[in-house]
């Protein structure tokens, strides 16, 4: 294999680090007003450690069950949320039995809310938090209607993690020498309700990741239908001793209704991509993947198992000028051929108020219609406001293990961002420079990643929760103030100017005498922070700890060469001694959080001294109502 | 047993309201507590069941997508039920002069609409029509659409009534009574002896005998005996519009 190497100039790195320190882009104050029309416990908000935030409203509809609305994501570094989905919920659950004796439509004949919504105990939501919702019903007798309401804990909000969210080891291939490793434990949260419809208990679970993906899961548990031990060897499976009883096989055809609202755009399109083998290449045939816009409402069936679809907002562009989109990901979906409604994998329609259910529609303005009708009745219109009716089907051939209580079986699909951001939402800071063809390898320990040079060097307001603003030059915090103005003055850079007693910070400087000892002191009441030794070129770098005794307030870090007497200084602030992290203090965990660019610099400095191979941020997440 | 509105009543007093859901809620809590080894279930706490006051003037309103407060819920039902779109001769499942209230939800429409919009489904047993009343709580107005042959899920109230119709039909209920007696040794005399659920029955091409349910409001039911077994209820549906039991295949 070819190996290209291209050194990234050290001087460029230094510039980038300086620029990076000048930018503090992520603050809650700069976010635009979110378009979320709910309050209190109806609102879900989540901030992940990597800077990705989600917000949405939830409710439990009497028929749809869990409904999530105004679902929006804020990518790290962005100022405001961008809408992904206007709403999402189940649109039908069609359960035909292979014996031909039964077909259930659980959403439109029973519903997942009200009396079918299950009360959850803390033990059922053991690592999450519960929120309440109401069950309402009315009784009419002798002309008098009496209305009842009670609330039950019914939504479980659970945080999850996944190791190996990504991994990149800068080890030369084939070498066994350890090199900088970038890996992370990804974060997600999910929202789950349980609805009991006769024998089955269905968990509706939607999960949101720190990389912008959303998965839609229906879990079925409960019990095998007592009435359905009436199958034979081909329509069922022997459950119980020998072959006395065959439990009927059946389908759980879950339709999800995804009303897309990508970035609030008025024009959204659906595209289908197919891959075909082409002419013979040098070693293998070429494969050509081409896309086509689905111009009108349509029922979509995969042409091959490489077919995929996305919903794209052509006018919404990421920093690379690529149109933002979300792509459907199917881990394997089974399509029931016994009913034309379940033959498509996805039906796409334009949003229509009365089209609420995938079949047996209950809105009197579109009575008893199905997705096939919605498509047929609007086949001439342009598809610009797509609702995707996703058929997430599962053929359940019952096992012995499915007996009481049945092991929960899940049927799932997801949507993931495609070009929503110019890089992954979880790109580590030291890799933010990677965009497009790098032309070579990355060796963070030798020539650190060139950070993106910001277009606006003015810093935004510091996080609201930090202590009084530092009296630094706002255009250039954290860089040196020349002592004598001379060209030969030493330079000094800190990873952050917002210090806290007991916490570490990175320091880098140059221009001292070779191999001289350099003392680092915090002024004005001089507190010695530490000492570093300049290298052969007069440069210093290292990590130092802020003395626990450092008083809160504005200070100056002064470094002085023992032989040369050369000094450099940087104004800093010292926060009050750290207490417990501000639990529930606010939506955006800005307090003391390593901000992306500043953190990049920390990472670079730490890597530069070889002190750490892996950079992990402190976990900080909270769901907090406004 | 999961159905909160299941009311305690005897067959001889079929339509009296005896404490409504308060009794039902207590019974449910008792039911969970009576099961010793069920992990988790005993810890779940519901609020007390609240009988809502009648609200006929605009209460304080929540944000557009917030859950409905008790007063908002009650006011939405009031506006929906008294709107001029509801026929003068409207009847509920027991034949009395009121629309049957099927469901009340935050409106399933434009999520960015700024009003306080509520979808109230009503059924009129006189005209056999389903009404979707989109109520604007802020303005007090109702946008109504109605259609015959659209069947949202039956309410527990309607399922109770359907069970009474079924049990009162000695011929139609004979097989179920016999099965109940064989399983439990007792006579089936009251809905309290079973856990009963019911769904909207919409006939398809393969169902024989239920053509009336294309327009009538029909309910198929499931009967669970204490101990967990189900009785065979696949041979009939109850036509609530015609107040009759229909055999199906
Ligand atoms: Cu199953």
PDB file of C-alpha atoms and ligand atoms in Angstrom, chain A residues 95 97 200 202 220 223-224 248-252 394-398 402 406 409 411, ligand 1:
ATOM      1  CA  UNK A  95     -50.547  -8.210  13.699  1.00  0.00           C
ATOM      2  CA  UNK A  97     -51.450 -14.557  12.365  1.00  0.00           C
ATOM      3  CA  UNK A 200     -48.720  -8.415  24.533  1.00  0.00           C
ATOM      4  CA  UNK A 202     -45.199  -3.312  23.920  1.00  0.00           C
ATOM      5  CA  UNK A 220     -42.749  -6.967  22.395  1.00  0.00           C
ATOM      6  CA  UNK A 223     -47.291 -13.551  26.937  1.00  0.00           C
ATOM      7  CA  UNK A 224     -48.023 -15.769  24.001  1.00  0.00           C
ATOM      8  CA  UNK A 248     -49.046 -19.696  15.949  1.00  0.00           C
ATOM      9  CA  UNK A 249     -46.428 -17.680  14.146  1.00  0.00           C
ATOM     10  CA  UNK A 250     -47.429 -14.109  13.472  1.00  0.00           C
ATOM     11  CA  UNK A 251     -46.230 -10.711  12.419  1.00  0.00           C
ATOM     12  CA  UNK A 252     -45.686  -7.513  14.290  1.00  0.00           C
ATOM     13  CA  UNK A 394     -40.962  -8.716  12.387  1.00  0.00           C
ATOM     14  CA  UNK A 395     -42.099 -12.283  11.701  1.00  0.00           C
ATOM     15  CA  UNK A 396     -42.375 -13.902  15.093  1.00  0.00           C
ATOM     16  CA  UNK A 397     -41.888 -17.648  15.022  1.00  0.00           C
ATOM     17  CA  UNK A 398     -42.408 -18.472  18.663  1.00  0.00           C
ATOM     18  CA  UNK A 402     -40.966 -16.990  24.519  1.00  0.00           C
ATOM     19  CA  UNK A 406     -41.979 -13.670  26.873  1.00  0.00           C
ATOM     20  CA  UNK A 409     -37.999  -9.056  21.118  1.00  0.00           C
ATOM     21  CA  UNK A 411     -37.702  -4.533  15.940  1.00  0.00           C
TER      22      UNK A 411
HETATM   23 CU1  LIG C   1     -44.961 -11.971  18.759  1.00  0.00          CU
END
